[in-house]
Amino acid sequence: MLTQRSRYALRAMMFLAEAPPGGPPIPMNRIAAEANVPRKFLELILADLREAGFLHSHRGKMGGYCLSRPTHLISLGEIIRVIEGPLALVPCVSRTAYRSCKDCKDEASCAIRHAMMRVRDETARILDGTSLADSVAEQLVAA
């Protein structure tokens, strides 16, 4: 299940994606209010996203945040991985944090592992194939 922290991150990033490219930085207070994210959580989330290279931050009275890349080059999967870590539900199918399961006798024939690998692959395909631009466009169509 997607954590509240990931949902906050996605909402904040979608709000930033709606801002005109090249526009002024958006203050954290405005992002928090518009994306309905508590400021204390948003501060930590935006710091993680900035460190991952998705955001630029600007200090000062006219400071705030803006996206570092065009919206079509940032996927939902990338955002979730920054906040949550690997998409895999079990460690033995993770591409970035592989660990063998302690109670598994034979990975090659493990039915659970094979099923979870399909889940991981389909989840990654959908989330990595959905950009912020796609999400914002879907949001506008739904409204």
mmCIF file of N, CA and C in Angstrom:
data_model
loop_
_atom_site.group_PDB
_atom_site.id
_atom_site.type_symbol
_atom_site.label_atom_id
_atom_site.label_comp_id
_atom_site.label_asym_id
_atom_site.label_seq_id
_atom_site.Cartn_x
_atom_site.Cartn_y
_atom_site.Cartn_z
ATOM 1 N N MET A 1 0.841 -1.171 0.000
ATOM 2 C CA MET A 1 0.000 0.000 0.000
ATOM 3 C C MET A 1 0.894 1.243 0.000
ATOM 4 N N LEU A 2 0.502 2.228 -0.753
ATOM 5 C CA LEU A 2 1.253 3.472 -0.837
ATOM 6 C C LEU A 2 1.132 4.225 0.485
ATOM 7 N N THR A 3 2.250 4.669 1.012
ATOM 8 C CA THR A 3 2.219 5.377 2.290
ATOM 9 C C THR A 3 1.693 6.799 2.102
ATOM 10 N N GLN A 4 1.285 7.386 3.212
ATOM 11 C CA GLN A 4 0.822 8.776 3.195
ATOM 12 C C GLN A 4 1.937 9.699 2.718
ATOM 13 N N ARG A 5 3.170 9.393 3.105
ATOM 14 C CA ARG A 5 4.319 10.208 2.702
ATOM 15 C C ARG A 5 4.463 10.232 1.177
ATOM 16 N N SER A 6 4.276 9.081 0.535
ATOM 17 C CA SER A 6 4.347 9.020 -0.931
ATOM 18 C C SER A 6 3.200 9.794 -1.564
ATOM 19 N N ARG A 7 2.023 9.678 -0.995
ATOM 20 C CA ARG A 7 0.881 10.431 -1.533
ATOM 21 C C ARG A 7 1.118 11.924 -1.401
ATOM 22 N N TYR A 8 1.688 12.361 -0.281
ATOM 23 C CA TYR A 8 2.037 13.775 -0.119
ATOM 24 C C TYR A 8 3.048 14.198 -1.182
ATOM 25 N N ALA A 9 4.057 13.381 -1.398
ATOM 26 C CA ALA A 9 5.090 13.704 -2.390
ATOM 27 C C ALA A 9 4.487 13.818 -3.787
ATOM 28 N N LEU A 10 3.635 12.877 -4.139
ATOM 29 C CA LEU A 10 2.998 12.907 -5.456
ATOM 30 C C LEU A 10 2.109 14.142 -5.612
ATOM 31 N N ARG A 11 1.339 14.470 -4.580
ATOM 32 C CA ARG A 11 0.475 15.658 -4.664
ATOM 33 C C ARG A 11 1.292 16.932 -4.812
ATOM 34 N N ALA A 12 2.376 17.041 -4.049
ATOM 35 C CA ALA A 12 3.236 18.225 -4.135
ATOM 36 C C ALA A 12 3.863 18.325 -5.525
ATOM 37 N N MET A 13 4.358 17.216 -6.037
ATOM 38 C CA MET A 13 4.994 17.235 -7.355
ATOM 39 C C MET A 13 3.980 17.530 -8.461
ATOM 40 N N MET A 14 2.765 17.019 -8.339
ATOM 41 C CA MET A 14 1.736 17.313 -9.338
ATOM 42 C C MET A 14 1.351 18.789 -9.293
ATOM 43 N N PHE A 15 1.305 19.351 -8.096
ATOM 44 C CA PHE A 15 1.024 20.786 -7.992
ATOM 45 C C PHE A 15 2.141 21.585 -8.673
ATOM 46 N N LEU A 16 3.391 21.235 -8.411
ATOM 47 C CA LEU A 16 4.511 21.930 -9.054
ATOM 48 C C LEU A 16 4.500 21.726 -10.566
ATOM 49 N N ALA A 17 4.030 20.571 -11.013
ATOM 50 C CA ALA A 17 3.970 20.280 -12.445
ATOM 51 C C ALA A 17 2.957 21.167 -13.164
ATOM 52 N N GLU A 18 1.978 21.663 -12.437
ATOM 53 C CA GLU A 18 0.972 22.540 -13.046
ATOM 54 C C GLU A 18 1.467 23.969 -13.211
ATOM 55 N N ALA A 19 2.566 24.321 -12.559
ATOM 56 C CA ALA A 19 3.120 25.677 -12.659
ATOM 57 C C ALA A 19 3.737 25.868 -14.048
ATOM 58 N N PRO A 20 3.651 27.078 -14.586
ATOM 59 C CA PRO A 20 4.250 27.311 -15.905
ATOM 60 C C PRO A 20 5.765 27.124 -15.872
ATOM 61 N N PRO A 21 6.322 26.433 -16.871
ATOM 62 C CA PRO A 21 7.773 26.240 -16.916
ATOM 63 C C PRO A 21 8.489 27.588 -16.960
ATOM 64 N N GLY A 22 9.560 27.701 -16.209
ATOM 65 C CA GLY A 22 10.317 28.943 -16.185
ATOM 66 C C GLY A 22 9.705 30.026 -15.310
ATOM 67 N N GLY A 23 8.625 29.694 -14.629
ATOM 68 C CA GLY A 23 7.970 30.652 -13.741
ATOM 69 C C GLY A 23 8.749 30.820 -12.454
ATOM 70 N N PRO A 24 8.279 31.707 -11.596
ATOM 71 C CA PRO A 24 8.978 31.936 -10.331
ATOM 72 C C PRO A 24 8.857 30.722 -9.409
ATOM 73 N N PRO A 25 9.807 30.578 -8.489
ATOM 74 C CA PRO A 25 9.724 29.478 -7.519
ATOM 75 C C PRO A 25 8.449 29.605 -6.685
ATOM 76 N N ILE A 26 7.924 28.469 -6.274
ATOM 77 C CA ILE A 26 6.685 28.459 -5.495
ATOM 78 C C ILE A 26 7.040 28.234 -4.025
ATOM 79 N N PRO A 27 6.592 29.139 -3.156
ATOM 80 C CA PRO A 27 6.910 29.015 -1.731
ATOM 81 C C PRO A 27 6.330 27.733 -1.128
ATOM 82 N N MET A 28 7.035 27.204 -0.135
ATOM 83 C CA MET A 28 6.607 25.972 0.526
ATOM 84 C C MET A 28 5.209 26.110 1.135
ATOM 85 N N ASN A 29 4.909 27.252 1.710
ATOM 86 C CA ASN A 29 3.580 27.444 2.315
ATOM 87 C C ASN A 29 2.471 27.294 1.285
ATOM 88 N N ARG A 30 2.707 27.795 0.086
ATOM 89 C CA ARG A 30 1.694 27.683 -0.967
ATOM 90 C C ARG A 30 1.559 26.230 -1.425
ATOM 91 N N ILE A 31 2.685 25.543 -1.580
ATOM 92 C CA ILE A 31 2.642 24.123 -1.979
ATOM 93 C C ILE A 31 1.863 23.332 -0.930
ATOM 94 N N ALA A 32 2.174 23.575 0.346
ATOM 95 C CA ALA A 32 1.499 22.861 1.438
ATOM 96 C C ALA A 32 -0.009 23.099 1.387
ATOM 97 N N ALA A 33 -0.403 24.342 1.199
ATOM 98 C CA ALA A 33 -1.833 24.677 1.184
ATOM 99 C C ALA A 33 -2.534 24.088 -0.043
ATOM 100 N N GLU A 34 -1.952 24.274 -1.213
ATOM 101 C CA GLU A 34 -2.601 23.839 -2.457
ATOM 102 C C GLU A 34 -2.614 22.314 -2.620
ATOM 103 N N ALA A 35 -1.556 21.660 -2.156
ATOM 104 C CA ALA A 35 -1.466 20.205 -2.289
ATOM 105 C C ALA A 35 -2.045 19.493 -1.067
ATOM 106 N N ASN A 36 -2.483 20.272 -0.073
ATOM 107 C CA ASN A 36 -3.064 19.721 1.149
ATOM 108 C C ASN A 36 -2.093 18.762 1.849
ATOM 109 N N VAL A 37 -0.899 19.293 2.110
ATOM 110 C CA VAL A 37 0.162 18.523 2.760
ATOM 111 C C VAL A 37 0.624 19.296 3.994
ATOM 112 N N PRO A 38 0.671 18.654 5.168
ATOM 113 C CA PRO A 38 1.176 19.351 6.352
ATOM 114 C C PRO A 38 2.601 19.848 6.127
ATOM 115 N N ARG A 39 2.850 21.087 6.501
ATOM 116 C CA ARG A 39 4.137 21.726 6.224
ATOM 117 C C ARG A 39 5.320 20.961 6.814
ATOM 118 N N LYS A 40 5.168 20.424 8.031
ATOM 119 C CA LYS A 40 6.299 19.725 8.658
ATOM 120 C C LYS A 40 6.710 18.489 7.864
ATOM 121 N N PHE A 41 5.755 17.791 7.258
ATOM 122 C CA PHE A 41 6.077 16.643 6.412
ATOM 123 C C PHE A 41 6.616 17.104 5.067
ATOM 124 N N LEU A 42 6.010 18.152 4.539
ATOM 125 C CA LEU A 42 6.413 18.644 3.225
ATOM 126 C C LEU A 42 7.871 19.060 3.201
ATOM 127 N N GLU A 43 8.325 19.691 4.256
ATOM 128 C CA GLU A 43 9.709 20.147 4.331
ATOM 129 C C GLU A 43 10.685 18.980 4.122
ATOM 130 N N LEU A 44 10.434 17.874 4.806
ATOM 131 C CA LEU A 44 11.292 16.692 4.686
ATOM 132 C C LEU A 44 11.171 16.039 3.308
ATOM 133 N N ILE A 45 9.967 15.977 2.801
ATOM 134 C CA ILE A 45 9.718 15.361 1.495
ATOM 135 C C ILE A 45 10.406 16.165 0.395
ATOM 136 N N LEU A 46 10.255 17.489 0.431
ATOM 137 C CA LEU A 46 10.875 18.323 -0.598
ATOM 138 C C LEU A 46 12.400 18.250 -0.526
ATOM 139 N N ALA A 47 12.943 18.107 0.675
ATOM 140 C CA ALA A 47 14.398 17.964 0.817
ATOM 141 C C ALA A 47 14.864 16.673 0.136
ATOM 142 N N ASP A 48 14.132 15.583 0.340
ATOM 143 C CA ASP A 48 14.485 14.313 -0.307
ATOM 144 C C ASP A 48 14.397 14.419 -1.830
ATOM 145 N N LEU A 49 13.341 15.070 -2.318
ATOM 146 C CA LEU A 49 13.151 15.213 -3.757
ATOM 147 C C LEU A 49 14.202 16.150 -4.362
ATOM 148 N N ARG A 50 14.609 17.157 -3.606
ATOM 149 C CA ARG A 50 15.670 18.068 -4.063
ATOM 150 C C ARG A 50 16.993 17.313 -4.153
ATOM 151 N N GLU A 51 17.313 16.528 -3.121
ATOM 152 C CA GLU A 51 18.557 15.742 -3.123
ATOM 153 C C GLU A 51 18.582 14.726 -4.263
ATOM 154 N N ALA A 52 17.415 14.231 -4.650
ATOM 155 C CA ALA A 52 17.323 13.263 -5.747
ATOM 156 C C ALA A 52 17.395 13.939 -7.116
ATOM 157 N N GLY A 53 17.389 15.269 -7.141
ATOM 158 C CA GLY A 53 17.530 15.996 -8.397
ATOM 159 C C GLY A 53 16.238 16.339 -9.109
ATOM 160 N N PHE A 54 15.097 16.180 -8.440
ATOM 161 C CA PHE A 54 13.819 16.503 -9.063
ATOM 162 C C PHE A 54 13.436 17.972 -8.905
ATOM 163 N N LEU A 55 13.991 18.628 -7.893
ATOM 164 C CA LEU A 55 13.619 20.006 -7.577
ATOM 165 C C LEU A 55 14.843 20.890 -7.422
ATOM 166 N N HIS A 56 14.619 22.181 -7.663
ATOM 167 C CA HIS A 56 15.572 23.232 -7.302
ATOM 168 C C HIS A 56 14.915 24.023 -6.191
ATOM 169 N N SER A 57 15.695 24.429 -5.221
ATOM 170 C CA SER A 57 15.152 25.311 -4.188
ATOM 171 C C SER A 57 15.877 26.644 -4.277
ATOM 172 N N HIS A 58 15.132 27.698 -3.991
ATOM 173 C CA HIS A 58 15.665 29.062 -4.028
ATOM 174 C C HIS A 58 15.394 29.700 -2.681
ATOM 175 N N ARG A 59 16.422 30.282 -2.093
ATOM 176 C CA ARG A 59 16.290 30.902 -0.781
ATOM 177 C C ARG A 59 15.816 32.344 -0.910
ATOM 178 N N GLY A 60 15.415 32.881 0.232
ATOM 179 C CA GLY A 60 15.098 34.296 0.296
ATOM 180 C C GLY A 60 13.619 34.598 0.224
ATOM 181 N N LYS A 61 13.325 35.861 0.249
ATOM 182 C CA LYS A 61 11.946 36.345 0.282
ATOM 183 C C LYS A 61 11.129 35.847 -0.917
ATOM 184 N N MET A 62 11.746 35.786 -2.069
ATOM 185 C CA MET A 62 11.048 35.338 -3.280
ATOM 186 C C MET A 62 11.400 33.881 -3.592
ATOM 187 N N GLY A 63 11.862 33.151 -2.591
ATOM 188 C CA GLY A 63 12.307 31.777 -2.781
ATOM 189 C C GLY A 63 11.171 30.781 -2.840
ATOM 190 N N GLY A 64 11.555 29.555 -3.047
ATOM 191 C CA GLY A 64 10.584 28.469 -3.128
ATOM 192 C C GLY A 64 11.166 27.320 -3.915
ATOM 193 N N TYR A 65 10.285 26.555 -4.547
ATOM 194 C CA TYR A 65 10.685 25.354 -5.264
ATOM 195 C C TYR A 65 10.165 25.366 -6.688
ATOM 196 N N CYS A 66 10.942 24.737 -7.567
ATOM 197 C CA CYS A 66 10.486 24.500 -8.934
ATOM 198 C C CYS A 66 11.092 23.174 -9.401
ATOM 199 N N LEU A 67 10.482 22.591 -10.410
ATOM 200 C CA LEU A 67 10.951 21.320 -10.938
ATOM 201 C C LEU A 67 12.293 21.509 -11.638
ATOM 202 N N SER A 68 13.167 20.521 -11.518
ATOM 203 C CA SER A 68 14.484 20.562 -12.168
ATOM 204 C C SER A 68 14.445 20.051 -13.601
ATOM 205 N N ARG A 69 13.423 19.260 -13.907
ATOM 206 C CA ARG A 69 13.305 18.670 -15.241
ATOM 207 C C ARG A 69 11.902 18.918 -15.774
ATOM 208 N N PRO A 70 11.723 18.811 -17.080
ATOM 209 C CA PRO A 70 10.366 18.918 -17.636
ATOM 210 C C PRO A 70 9.469 17.812 -17.071
ATOM 211 N N THR A 71 8.191 18.107 -16.975
ATOM 212 C CA THR A 71 7.244 17.170 -16.362
ATOM 213 C C THR A 71 7.185 15.823 -17.072
ATOM 214 N N HIS A 72 7.425 15.792 -18.379
ATOM 215 C CA HIS A 72 7.365 14.511 -19.093
ATOM 216 C C HIS A 72 8.593 13.644 -18.829
ATOM 217 N N LEU A 73 9.606 14.190 -18.136
ATOM 218 C CA LEU A 73 10.818 13.422 -17.827
ATOM 219 C C LEU A 73 10.902 12.992 -16.363
ATOM 220 N N ILE A 74 9.804 13.149 -15.630
ATOM 221 C CA ILE A 74 9.755 12.699 -14.234
ATOM 222 C C ILE A 74 8.596 11.714 -14.117
ATOM 223 N N SER A 75 8.911 10.478 -13.752
ATOM 224 C CA SER A 75 7.852 9.465 -13.645
ATOM 225 C C SER A 75 7.389 9.315 -12.199
ATOM 226 N N LEU A 76 6.171 8.817 -12.058
ATOM 227 C CA LEU A 76 5.649 8.540 -10.725
ATOM 228 C C LEU A 76 6.487 7.468 -10.029
ATOM 229 N N GLY A 77 6.989 6.511 -10.798
ATOM 230 C CA GLY A 77 7.836 5.464 -10.229
ATOM 231 C C GLY A 77 9.107 6.032 -9.609
ATOM 232 N N GLU A 78 9.715 6.993 -10.262
ATOM 233 C CA GLU A 78 10.931 7.616 -9.725
ATOM 234 C C GLU A 78 10.645 8.323 -8.403
ATOM 235 N N ILE A 79 9.537 9.031 -8.352
ATOM 236 C CA ILE A 79 9.169 9.769 -7.136
ATOM 237 C C ILE A 79 8.930 8.791 -5.988
ATOM 238 N N ILE A 80 8.179 7.746 -6.257
ATOM 239 C CA ILE A 80 7.861 6.766 -5.210
ATOM 240 C C ILE A 80 9.133 6.073 -4.718
ATOM 241 N N ARG A 81 10.063 5.755 -5.621
ATOM 242 C CA ARG A 81 11.310 5.111 -5.195
ATOM 243 C C ARG A 81 12.128 6.017 -4.281
ATOM 244 N N VAL A 82 12.123 7.325 -4.552
ATOM 245 C CA VAL A 82 12.859 8.260 -3.690
ATOM 246 C C VAL A 82 12.259 8.246 -2.288
ATOM 247 N N ILE A 83 10.957 8.221 -2.201
ATOM 248 C CA ILE A 83 10.274 8.313 -0.911
ATOM 249 C C ILE A 83 10.209 6.952 -0.209
ATOM 250 N N GLU A 84 9.902 5.901 -0.934
ATOM 251 C CA GLU A 84 9.660 4.579 -0.347
ATOM 252 C C GLU A 84 10.834 3.618 -0.445
ATOM 253 N N GLY A 85 11.626 3.758 -1.470
ATOM 254 C CA GLY A 85 12.634 2.754 -1.775
ATOM 255 C C GLY A 85 12.106 1.860 -2.889
ATOM 256 N N PRO A 86 12.572 0.627 -2.973
ATOM 257 C CA PRO A 86 12.196 -0.269 -4.077
ATOM 258 C C PRO A 86 10.688 -0.505 -4.163
ATOM 259 N N LEU A 87 10.231 -0.766 -5.392
ATOM 260 C CA LEU A 87 8.809 -1.055 -5.613
ATOM 261 C C LEU A 87 8.451 -2.500 -5.277
ATOM 262 N N ALA A 88 9.439 -3.370 -5.219
ATOM 263 C CA ALA A 88 9.203 -4.795 -4.984
ATOM 264 C C ALA A 88 8.562 -5.033 -3.614
ATOM 265 N N LEU A 89 7.622 -5.965 -3.575
ATOM 266 C CA LEU A 89 6.944 -6.302 -2.324
ATOM 267 C C LEU A 89 7.753 -7.262 -1.456
ATOM 268 N N VAL A 90 8.670 -7.998 -2.074
ATOM 269 C CA VAL A 90 9.561 -8.891 -1.327
ATOM 270 C C VAL A 90 10.990 -8.608 -1.782
ATOM 271 N N PRO A 91 11.954 -8.739 -0.882
ATOM 272 C CA PRO A 91 13.323 -8.346 -1.220
ATOM 273 C C PRO A 91 13.991 -9.201 -2.295
ATOM 274 N N CYS A 92 13.541 -10.422 -2.479
ATOM 275 C CA CYS A 92 14.206 -11.308 -3.437
ATOM 276 C C CYS A 92 13.896 -10.971 -4.896
ATOM 277 N N VAL A 93 12.980 -10.029 -5.136
ATOM 278 C CA VAL A 93 12.702 -9.621 -6.517
ATOM 279 C C VAL A 93 13.088 -8.162 -6.771
ATOM 280 N N SER A 94 13.651 -7.514 -5.779
ATOM 281 C CA SER A 94 14.040 -6.113 -5.944
ATOM 282 C C SER A 94 15.237 -5.993 -6.875
ATOM 283 N N ARG A 95 15.193 -5.019 -7.756
ATOM 284 C CA ARG A 95 16.322 -4.780 -8.660
ATOM 285 C C ARG A 95 17.374 -3.898 -7.999
ATOM 286 N N THR A 96 16.979 -3.109 -7.022
ATOM 287 C CA THR A 96 17.911 -2.159 -6.398
ATOM 288 C C THR A 96 18.305 -2.533 -4.979
ATOM 289 N N ALA A 97 17.538 -3.407 -4.332
ATOM 290 C CA ALA A 97 17.831 -3.773 -2.937
ATOM 291 C C ALA A 97 17.648 -5.272 -2.719
ATOM 292 N N TYR A 98 18.166 -6.070 -3.648
ATOM 293 C CA TYR A 98 17.993 -7.526 -3.581
ATOM 294 C C TYR A 98 18.555 -8.095 -2.275
ATOM 295 N N ARG A 99 17.772 -8.977 -1.684
ATOM 296 C CA ARG A 99 18.207 -9.812 -0.557
ATOM 297 C C ARG A 99 17.457 -11.126 -0.703
ATOM 298 N N SER A 100 18.134 -12.217 -0.426
ATOM 299 C CA SER A 100 17.424 -13.500 -0.477
ATOM 300 C C SER A 100 16.532 -13.611 0.759
ATOM 301 N N CYS A 101 15.444 -14.330 0.595
ATOM 302 C CA CYS A 101 14.529 -14.548 1.712
ATOM 303 C C CYS A 101 15.110 -15.656 2.593
ATOM 304 N N LYS A 102 15.138 -15.422 3.868
ATOM 305 C CA LYS A 102 15.752 -16.367 4.802
ATOM 306 C C LYS A 102 15.017 -17.712 4.860
ATOM 307 N N ASP A 103 13.723 -17.685 4.618
ATOM 308 C CA ASP A 103 12.946 -18.916 4.745
ATOM 309 C C ASP A 103 12.704 -19.635 3.420
ATOM 310 N N CYS A 104 13.323 -19.175 2.358
ATOM 311 C CA CYS A 104 13.122 -19.781 1.042
ATOM 312 C C CYS A 104 14.172 -20.865 0.793
ATOM 313 N N LYS A 105 13.711 -22.031 0.376
ATOM 314 C CA LYS A 105 14.629 -23.146 0.134
ATOM 315 C C LYS A 105 15.264 -23.067 -1.255
ATOM 316 N N ASP A 106 14.487 -22.601 -2.249
ATOM 317 C CA ASP A 106 14.998 -22.580 -3.621
ATOM 318 C C ASP A 106 14.343 -21.439 -4.400
ATOM 319 N N GLU A 107 15.087 -20.343 -4.573
ATOM 320 C CA GLU A 107 14.541 -19.177 -5.291
ATOM 321 C C GLU A 107 14.072 -19.533 -6.693
ATOM 322 N N ALA A 108 14.811 -20.376 -7.366
ATOM 323 C CA ALA A 108 14.494 -20.702 -8.756
ATOM 324 C C ALA A 108 13.113 -21.330 -8.918
ATOM 325 N N SER A 109 12.660 -22.065 -7.925
ATOM 326 C CA SER A 109 11.358 -22.729 -8.038
ATOM 327 C C SER A 109 10.298 -22.127 -7.115
ATOM 328 N N CYS A 110 10.584 -21.016 -6.487
ATOM 329 C CA CYS A 110 9.644 -20.408 -5.533
ATOM 330 C C CYS A 110 8.474 -19.735 -6.270
ATOM 331 N N ALA A 111 7.277 -20.252 -6.063
ATOM 332 C CA ALA A 111 6.083 -19.714 -6.723
ATOM 333 C C ALA A 111 5.768 -18.293 -6.249
ATOM 334 N N ILE A 112 6.015 -18.034 -4.979
ATOM 335 C CA ILE A 112 5.764 -16.682 -4.449
ATOM 336 C C ILE A 112 6.689 -15.685 -5.141
ATOM 337 N N ARG A 113 7.951 -16.033 -5.263
ATOM 338 C CA ARG A 113 8.916 -15.148 -5.915
ATOM 339 C C ARG A 113 8.515 -14.865 -7.363
ATOM 340 N N HIS A 114 8.101 -15.889 -8.085
ATOM 341 C CA HIS A 114 7.705 -15.705 -9.488
ATOM 342 C C HIS A 114 6.481 -14.787 -9.600
ATOM 343 N N ALA A 115 5.515 -14.978 -8.729
ATOM 344 C CA ALA A 115 4.323 -14.118 -8.748
ATOM 345 C C ALA A 115 4.696 -12.671 -8.393
ATOM 346 N N MET A 116 5.527 -12.502 -7.382
ATOM 347 C CA MET A 116 5.927 -11.148 -6.955
ATOM 348 C C MET A 116 6.796 -10.453 -7.997
ATOM 349 N N MET A 117 7.510 -11.237 -8.787
ATOM 350 C CA MET A 117 8.308 -10.668 -9.872
ATOM 351 C C MET A 117 7.381 -10.072 -10.940
ATOM 352 N N ARG A 118 6.300 -10.772 -11.242
ATOM 353 C CA ARG A 118 5.320 -10.254 -12.213
ATOM 354 C C ARG A 118 4.663 -8.994 -11.667
ATOM 355 N N VAL A 119 4.326 -9.007 -10.375
ATOM 356 C CA VAL A 119 3.726 -7.829 -9.746
ATOM 357 C C VAL A 119 4.692 -6.646 -9.828
ATOM 358 N N ARG A 120 5.957 -6.886 -9.485
ATOM 359 C CA ARG A 120 6.970 -5.825 -9.549
ATOM 360 C C ARG A 120 7.101 -5.282 -10.964
ATOM 361 N N ASP A 121 7.181 -6.178 -11.932
ATOM 362 C CA ASP A 121 7.365 -5.751 -13.322
ATOM 363 C C ASP A 121 6.191 -4.917 -13.826
ATOM 364 N N GLU A 122 4.975 -5.341 -13.530
ATOM 365 C CA GLU A 122 3.796 -4.599 -13.990
ATOM 366 C C GLU A 122 3.648 -3.267 -13.253
ATOM 367 N N THR A 123 3.924 -3.275 -11.949
ATOM 368 C CA THR A 123 3.865 -2.038 -11.173
ATOM 369 C C THR A 123 4.882 -1.040 -11.719
ATOM 370 N N ALA A 124 6.106 -1.499 -11.940
ATOM 371 C CA ALA A 124 7.155 -0.627 -12.473
ATOM 372 C C ALA A 124 6.789 -0.136 -13.868
ATOM 373 N N ARG A 125 6.241 -1.007 -14.695
ATOM 374 C CA ARG A 125 5.860 -0.609 -16.063
ATOM 375 C C ARG A 125 4.841 0.531 -16.035
ATOM 376 N N ILE A 126 3.849 0.405 -15.184
ATOM 377 C CA ILE A 126 2.807 1.427 -15.115
ATOM 378 C C ILE A 126 3.335 2.718 -14.492
ATOM 379 N N LEU A 127 3.999 2.608 -13.336
ATOM 380 C CA LEU A 127 4.469 3.820 -12.647
ATOM 381 C C LEU A 127 5.601 4.510 -13.405
ATOM 382 N N ASP A 128 6.513 3.740 -13.978
ATOM 383 C CA ASP A 128 7.600 4.349 -14.743
ATOM 384 C C ASP A 128 7.114 4.883 -16.091
ATOM 385 N N GLY A 129 6.013 4.356 -16.561
ATOM 386 C CA GLY A 129 5.435 4.820 -17.826
ATOM 387 C C GLY A 129 4.451 5.964 -17.666
ATOM 388 N N THR A 130 4.249 6.413 -16.438
ATOM 389 C CA THR A 130 3.337 7.531 -16.176
ATOM 390 C C THR A 130 4.149 8.712 -15.667
ATOM 391 N N SER A 131 4.187 9.769 -16.447
ATOM 392 C CA SER A 131 4.962 10.953 -16.069
ATOM 393 C C SER A 131 4.082 11.939 -15.305
ATOM 394 N N LEU A 132 4.739 12.934 -14.732
ATOM 395 C CA LEU A 132 3.973 14.020 -14.102
ATOM 396 C C LEU A 132 3.088 14.702 -15.136
ATOM 397 N N ALA A 133 3.599 14.853 -16.347
ATOM 398 C CA ALA A 133 2.797 15.471 -17.416
ATOM 399 C C ALA A 133 1.537 14.653 -17.678
ATOM 400 N N ASP A 134 1.673 13.327 -17.728
ATOM 401 C CA ASP A 134 0.509 12.451 -17.924
ATOM 402 C C ASP A 134 -0.493 12.622 -16.790
ATOM 403 N N SER A 135 0.009 12.655 -15.563
ATOM 404 C CA SER A 135 -0.853 12.763 -14.392
ATOM 405 C C SER A 135 -1.604 14.077 -14.358
ATOM 406 N N VAL A 136 -0.912 15.149 -14.676
ATOM 407 C CA VAL A 136 -1.558 16.471 -14.674
ATOM 408 C C VAL A 136 -2.610 16.526 -15.776
ATOM 409 N N ALA A 137 -2.306 15.949 -16.951
ATOM 410 C CA ALA A 137 -3.275 15.936 -18.053
ATOM 411 C C ALA A 137 -4.508 15.117 -17.672
ATOM 412 N N GLU A 138 -4.304 13.979 -17.007
ATOM 413 C CA GLU A 138 -5.431 13.147 -16.571
ATOM 414 C C GLU A 138 -6.267 13.889 -15.529
ATOM 415 N N GLN A 139 -5.594 14.644 -14.667
ATOM 416 C CA GLN A 139 -6.279 15.411 -13.637
ATOM 417 C C GLN A 139 -7.179 16.474 -14.276
ATOM 418 N N LEU A 140 -6.668 17.118 -15.322
ATOM 419 C CA LEU A 140 -7.437 18.160 -15.998
ATOM 420 C C LEU A 140 -8.634 17.586 -16.719
ATOM 421 N N VAL A 141 -8.468 16.406 -17.337
ATOM 422 C CA VAL A 141 -9.566 15.759 -18.039
ATOM 423 C C VAL A 141 -10.661 15.355 -17.042
ATOM 424 N N ALA A 142 -10.254 14.856 -15.884
ATOM 425 C CA ALA A 142 -11.218 14.409 -14.866
ATOM 426 C C ALA A 142 -11.996 15.588 -14.278
ATOM 427 N N ALA A 143 -11.426 16.760 -14.286
ATOM 428 C CA ALA A 143 -12.087 17.935 -13.684
ATOM 429 C C ALA A 143 -13.101 18.513 -14.577
#
